[in-house]
Amino acid sequence: MYSQGNLNYTPLWVQFMDIEIIREYCISKRNITESFPFGDDTLVFKTEGRIFAMANLEGDLTINLKCDPALAIELRERYSSVMPGYRMNKQHWNTIFIDGSVPDKEIFSWIDHSYDLVLKKK
């Protein structure tokens, strides 16, 4: 978003991350299943039967990702859009509001980190 005087606007050429971009990235990984075990408003991504990402489809777009506990705290301190995991173990999960405040590259790296953590635990 750009500011010009009191007017804020977003140019048409700016594409924000959305659920389709998140979904395509998640399902591009190996051995992925997606489902709605918690209702139609929560899309869950699993690898080898273990959840590594959950996206809220109602209201504000958010994604829950597993995270190393020390890194989870660091990310919460750095970004106002990163919160302790909603309805999750807050030590190991973050909820990220997809609002354009975190670069897409960072979100993709956090998805990778979550996926890798889940695979290591098997």
PDB file of C-alpha atoms in Angstrom:
ATOM      1  CA  MET A   1       0.000   0.000   0.000  1.00  0.00           C
ATOM      2  CA  TYR A   2       1.234   3.469  -0.823  1.00  0.00           C
ATOM      3  CA  SER A   3       0.350   6.740   0.821  1.00  0.00           C
ATOM      4  CA  GLN A   4      -0.170   9.966  -1.065  1.00  0.00           C
ATOM      5  CA  GLY A   5      -1.260  12.752   1.248  1.00  0.00           C
ATOM      6  CA  ASN A   6      -4.277  11.418   3.142  1.00  0.00           C
ATOM      7  CA  LEU A   7      -5.094   8.893   0.424  1.00  0.00           C
ATOM      8  CA  ASN A   8      -3.947   5.272   0.758  1.00  0.00           C
ATOM      9  CA  TYR A   9      -4.173   3.041  -2.275  1.00  0.00           C
ATOM     10  CA  THR A  10      -2.846  -0.249  -3.595  1.00  0.00           C
ATOM     11  CA  PRO A  11      -1.733  -0.342  -7.222  1.00  0.00           C
ATOM     12  CA  LEU A  12      -3.431  -3.007  -9.343  1.00  0.00           C
ATOM     13  CA  TRP A  13      -0.094  -4.668 -10.135  1.00  0.00           C
ATOM     14  CA  VAL A  14       0.571  -5.541  -6.488  1.00  0.00           C
ATOM     15  CA  GLN A  15      -0.541  -9.088  -5.720  1.00  0.00           C
ATOM     16  CA  PHE A  16      -0.898 -10.026  -2.084  1.00  0.00           C
ATOM     17  CA  MET A  17      -0.526 -13.557  -0.886  1.00  0.00           C
ATOM     18  CA  ASP A  18      -3.884 -15.306  -0.710  1.00  0.00           C
ATOM     19  CA  ILE A  19      -5.194 -18.757   0.158  1.00  0.00           C
ATOM     20  CA  GLU A  20      -4.614 -20.079  -3.368  1.00  0.00           C
ATOM     21  CA  ILE A  21      -0.939 -19.100  -3.284  1.00  0.00           C
ATOM     22  CA  ILE A  22      -0.558 -20.688   0.170  1.00  0.00           C
ATOM     23  CA  ARG A  23      -2.430 -23.812  -0.934  1.00  0.00           C
ATOM     24  CA  GLU A  24      -0.386 -24.242  -4.124  1.00  0.00           C
ATOM     25  CA  TYR A  25       2.845 -23.857  -2.162  1.00  0.00           C
ATOM     26  CA  CYS A  26       1.808 -26.358   0.512  1.00  0.00           C
ATOM     27  CA  ILE A  27       0.576 -29.031  -1.899  1.00  0.00           C
ATOM     28  CA  SER A  28       3.740 -28.706  -3.995  1.00  0.00           C
ATOM     29  CA  LYS A  29       5.590 -30.496  -1.197  1.00  0.00           C
ATOM     30  CA  ARG A  30       5.929 -34.289  -1.060  1.00  0.00           C
ATOM     31  CA  ASN A  31       3.295 -36.567   0.494  1.00  0.00           C
ATOM     32  CA  ILE A  32       0.720 -33.848   1.212  1.00  0.00           C
ATOM     33  CA  THR A  33      -2.926 -34.328   2.031  1.00  0.00           C
ATOM     34  CA  GLU A  34      -5.417 -31.545   2.568  1.00  0.00           C
ATOM     35  CA  SER A  35      -8.684 -31.814   4.423  1.00  0.00           C
ATOM     36  CA  PHE A  36     -11.280 -30.011   6.543  1.00  0.00           C
ATOM     37  CA  PRO A  37     -11.321 -32.061   9.789  1.00  0.00           C
ATOM     38  CA  PHE A  38     -12.307 -29.054  11.934  1.00  0.00           C
ATOM     39  CA  GLY A  39     -15.076 -27.680   9.700  1.00  0.00           C
ATOM     40  CA  ASP A  40     -15.436 -25.905   6.373  1.00  0.00           C
ATOM     41  CA  ASP A  41     -13.554 -22.826   7.557  1.00  0.00           C
ATOM     42  CA  THR A  42     -10.185 -24.480   8.335  1.00  0.00           C
ATOM     43  CA  LEU A  43      -8.053 -26.036   5.601  1.00  0.00           C
ATOM     44  CA  VAL A  44      -5.511 -28.465   7.064  1.00  0.00           C
ATOM     45  CA  PHE A  45      -2.313 -29.612   5.349  1.00  0.00           C
ATOM     46  CA  LYS A  46      -0.616 -32.788   6.529  1.00  0.00           C
ATOM     47  CA  THR A  47       2.453 -34.750   5.623  1.00  0.00           C
ATOM     48  CA  GLU A  48       2.635 -38.393   6.649  1.00  0.00           C
ATOM     49  CA  GLY A  49      -0.516 -37.902   8.733  1.00  0.00           C
ATOM     50  CA  ARG A  50       0.851 -34.967  10.756  1.00  0.00           C
ATOM     51  CA  ILE A  51      -0.388 -31.374  10.532  1.00  0.00           C
ATOM     52  CA  PHE A  52       2.172 -28.803   9.404  1.00  0.00           C
ATOM     53  CA  ALA A  53      -0.169 -25.962   8.351  1.00  0.00           C
ATOM     54  CA  MET A  54      -3.750 -24.846   8.915  1.00  0.00           C
ATOM     55  CA  ALA A  55      -5.391 -21.954   7.097  1.00  0.00           C
ATOM     56  CA  ASN A  56      -8.443 -20.077   8.340  1.00  0.00           C
ATOM     57  CA  LEU A  57     -10.821 -19.431   5.439  1.00  0.00           C
ATOM     58  CA  GLU A  58     -13.406 -17.296   7.267  1.00  0.00           C
ATOM     59  CA  GLY A  59     -12.748 -13.650   8.075  1.00  0.00           C
ATOM     60  CA  ASP A  60      -9.125 -12.542   8.068  1.00  0.00           C
ATOM     61  CA  LEU A  61      -6.823 -14.989   6.310  1.00  0.00           C
ATOM     62  CA  THR A  62      -4.494 -16.599   8.838  1.00  0.00           C
ATOM     63  CA  ILE A  63      -2.220 -19.606   8.761  1.00  0.00           C
ATOM     64  CA  ASN A  64      -1.009 -21.664  11.723  1.00  0.00           C
ATOM     65  CA  LEU A  65       2.502 -23.056  11.380  1.00  0.00           C
ATOM     66  CA  LYS A  66       4.634 -25.219  13.636  1.00  0.00           C
ATOM     67  CA  CYS A  67       7.782 -23.431  14.765  1.00  0.00           C
ATOM     68  CA  ASP A  68      10.877 -23.973  16.863  1.00  0.00           C
ATOM     69  CA  PRO A  69      10.025 -22.418  20.275  1.00  0.00           C
ATOM     70  CA  ALA A  70      12.922 -19.921  20.298  1.00  0.00           C
ATOM     71  CA  LEU A  71      12.219 -18.840  16.730  1.00  0.00           C
ATOM     72  CA  ALA A  72       8.488 -18.578  17.495  1.00  0.00           C
ATOM     73  CA  ILE A  73       9.181 -15.978  20.182  1.00  0.00           C
ATOM     74  CA  GLU A  74      11.610 -14.079  17.954  1.00  0.00           C
ATOM     75  CA  LEU A  75       9.059 -13.884  15.116  1.00  0.00           C
ATOM     76  CA  ARG A  76       6.316 -12.671  17.476  1.00  0.00           C
ATOM     77  CA  GLU A  77       8.606  -9.902  18.687  1.00  0.00           C
ATOM     78  CA  ARG A  78       9.626  -8.909  15.149  1.00  0.00           C
ATOM     79  CA  TYR A  79       6.210  -8.964  13.428  1.00  0.00           C
ATOM     80  CA  SER A  80       2.941  -7.670  14.863  1.00  0.00           C
ATOM     81  CA  SER A  81       1.052 -10.033  12.526  1.00  0.00           C
ATOM     82  CA  VAL A  82       2.635 -13.132  14.148  1.00  0.00           C
ATOM     83  CA  MET A  83       0.854 -14.314  17.280  1.00  0.00           C
ATOM     84  CA  PRO A  84       0.948 -17.423  19.488  1.00  0.00           C
ATOM     85  CA  GLY A  85      -0.884 -20.266  17.760  1.00  0.00           C
ATOM     86  CA  TYR A  86      -4.655 -19.872  18.002  1.00  0.00           C
ATOM     87  CA  ARG A  87      -6.120 -23.004  19.618  1.00  0.00           C
ATOM     88  CA  MET A  88      -2.703 -24.658  19.379  1.00  0.00           C
ATOM     89  CA  ASN A  89       0.259 -25.317  21.679  1.00  0.00           C
ATOM     90  CA  LYS A  90       1.508 -21.744  21.911  1.00  0.00           C
ATOM     91  CA  GLN A  91       5.092 -22.823  22.524  1.00  0.00           C
ATOM     92  CA  HIS A  92       5.304 -24.703  19.211  1.00  0.00           C
ATOM     93  CA  TRP A  93       2.807 -22.939  16.915  1.00  0.00           C
ATOM     94  CA  ASN A  94       2.389 -19.442  15.498  1.00  0.00           C
ATOM     95  CA  THR A  95      -0.640 -17.879  13.849  1.00  0.00           C
ATOM     96  CA  ILE A  96       0.291 -15.501  11.033  1.00  0.00           C
ATOM     97  CA  PHE A  97      -2.157 -12.897   9.759  1.00  0.00           C
ATOM     98  CA  ILE A  98      -1.719 -12.731   5.994  1.00  0.00           C
ATOM     99  CA  ASP A  99      -2.076  -8.970   5.652  1.00  0.00           C
ATOM    100  CA  GLY A 100       0.909  -8.015   3.495  1.00  0.00           C
ATOM    101  CA  SER A 101       3.068  -6.952   6.450  1.00  0.00           C
ATOM    102  CA  VAL A 102       5.352 -10.007   6.189  1.00  0.00           C
ATOM    103  CA  PRO A 103       7.180 -10.606   2.902  1.00  0.00           C
ATOM    104  CA  ASP A 104       5.927 -13.645   0.977  1.00  0.00           C
ATOM    105  CA  LYS A 105       9.466 -15.048   0.966  1.00  0.00           C
ATOM    106  CA  GLU A 106       9.410 -15.130   4.783  1.00  0.00           C
ATOM    107  CA  ILE A 107       6.033 -16.875   4.907  1.00  0.00           C
ATOM    108  CA  PHE A 108       7.230 -19.502   2.417  1.00  0.00           C
ATOM    109  CA  SER A 109      10.332 -20.098   4.559  1.00  0.00           C
ATOM    110  CA  TRP A 110       8.120 -20.507   7.656  1.00  0.00           C
ATOM    111  CA  ILE A 111       5.963 -23.046   5.799  1.00  0.00           C
ATOM    112  CA  ASP A 112       9.168 -24.937   4.886  1.00  0.00           C
ATOM    113  CA  HIS A 113      10.327 -24.776   8.511  1.00  0.00           C
ATOM    114  CA  SER A 114       6.993 -26.161   9.754  1.00  0.00           C
ATOM    115  CA  TYR A 115       7.029 -28.961   7.181  1.00  0.00           C
ATOM    116  CA  ASP A 116      10.623 -29.884   8.098  1.00  0.00           C
ATOM    117  CA  LEU A 117       9.849 -29.908  11.839  1.00  0.00           C
ATOM    118  CA  VAL A 118       6.929 -32.273  11.327  1.00  0.00           C
ATOM    119  CA  LEU A 119       9.027 -34.639   9.176  1.00  0.00           C
ATOM    120  CA  LYS A 120      11.855 -34.688  11.735  1.00  0.00           C
ATOM    121  CA  LYS A 121       9.454 -35.796  14.476  1.00  0.00           C
ATOM    122  CA  LYS A 122       8.391 -39.046  12.816  1.00  0.00           C
TER     123      LYS A 122
END
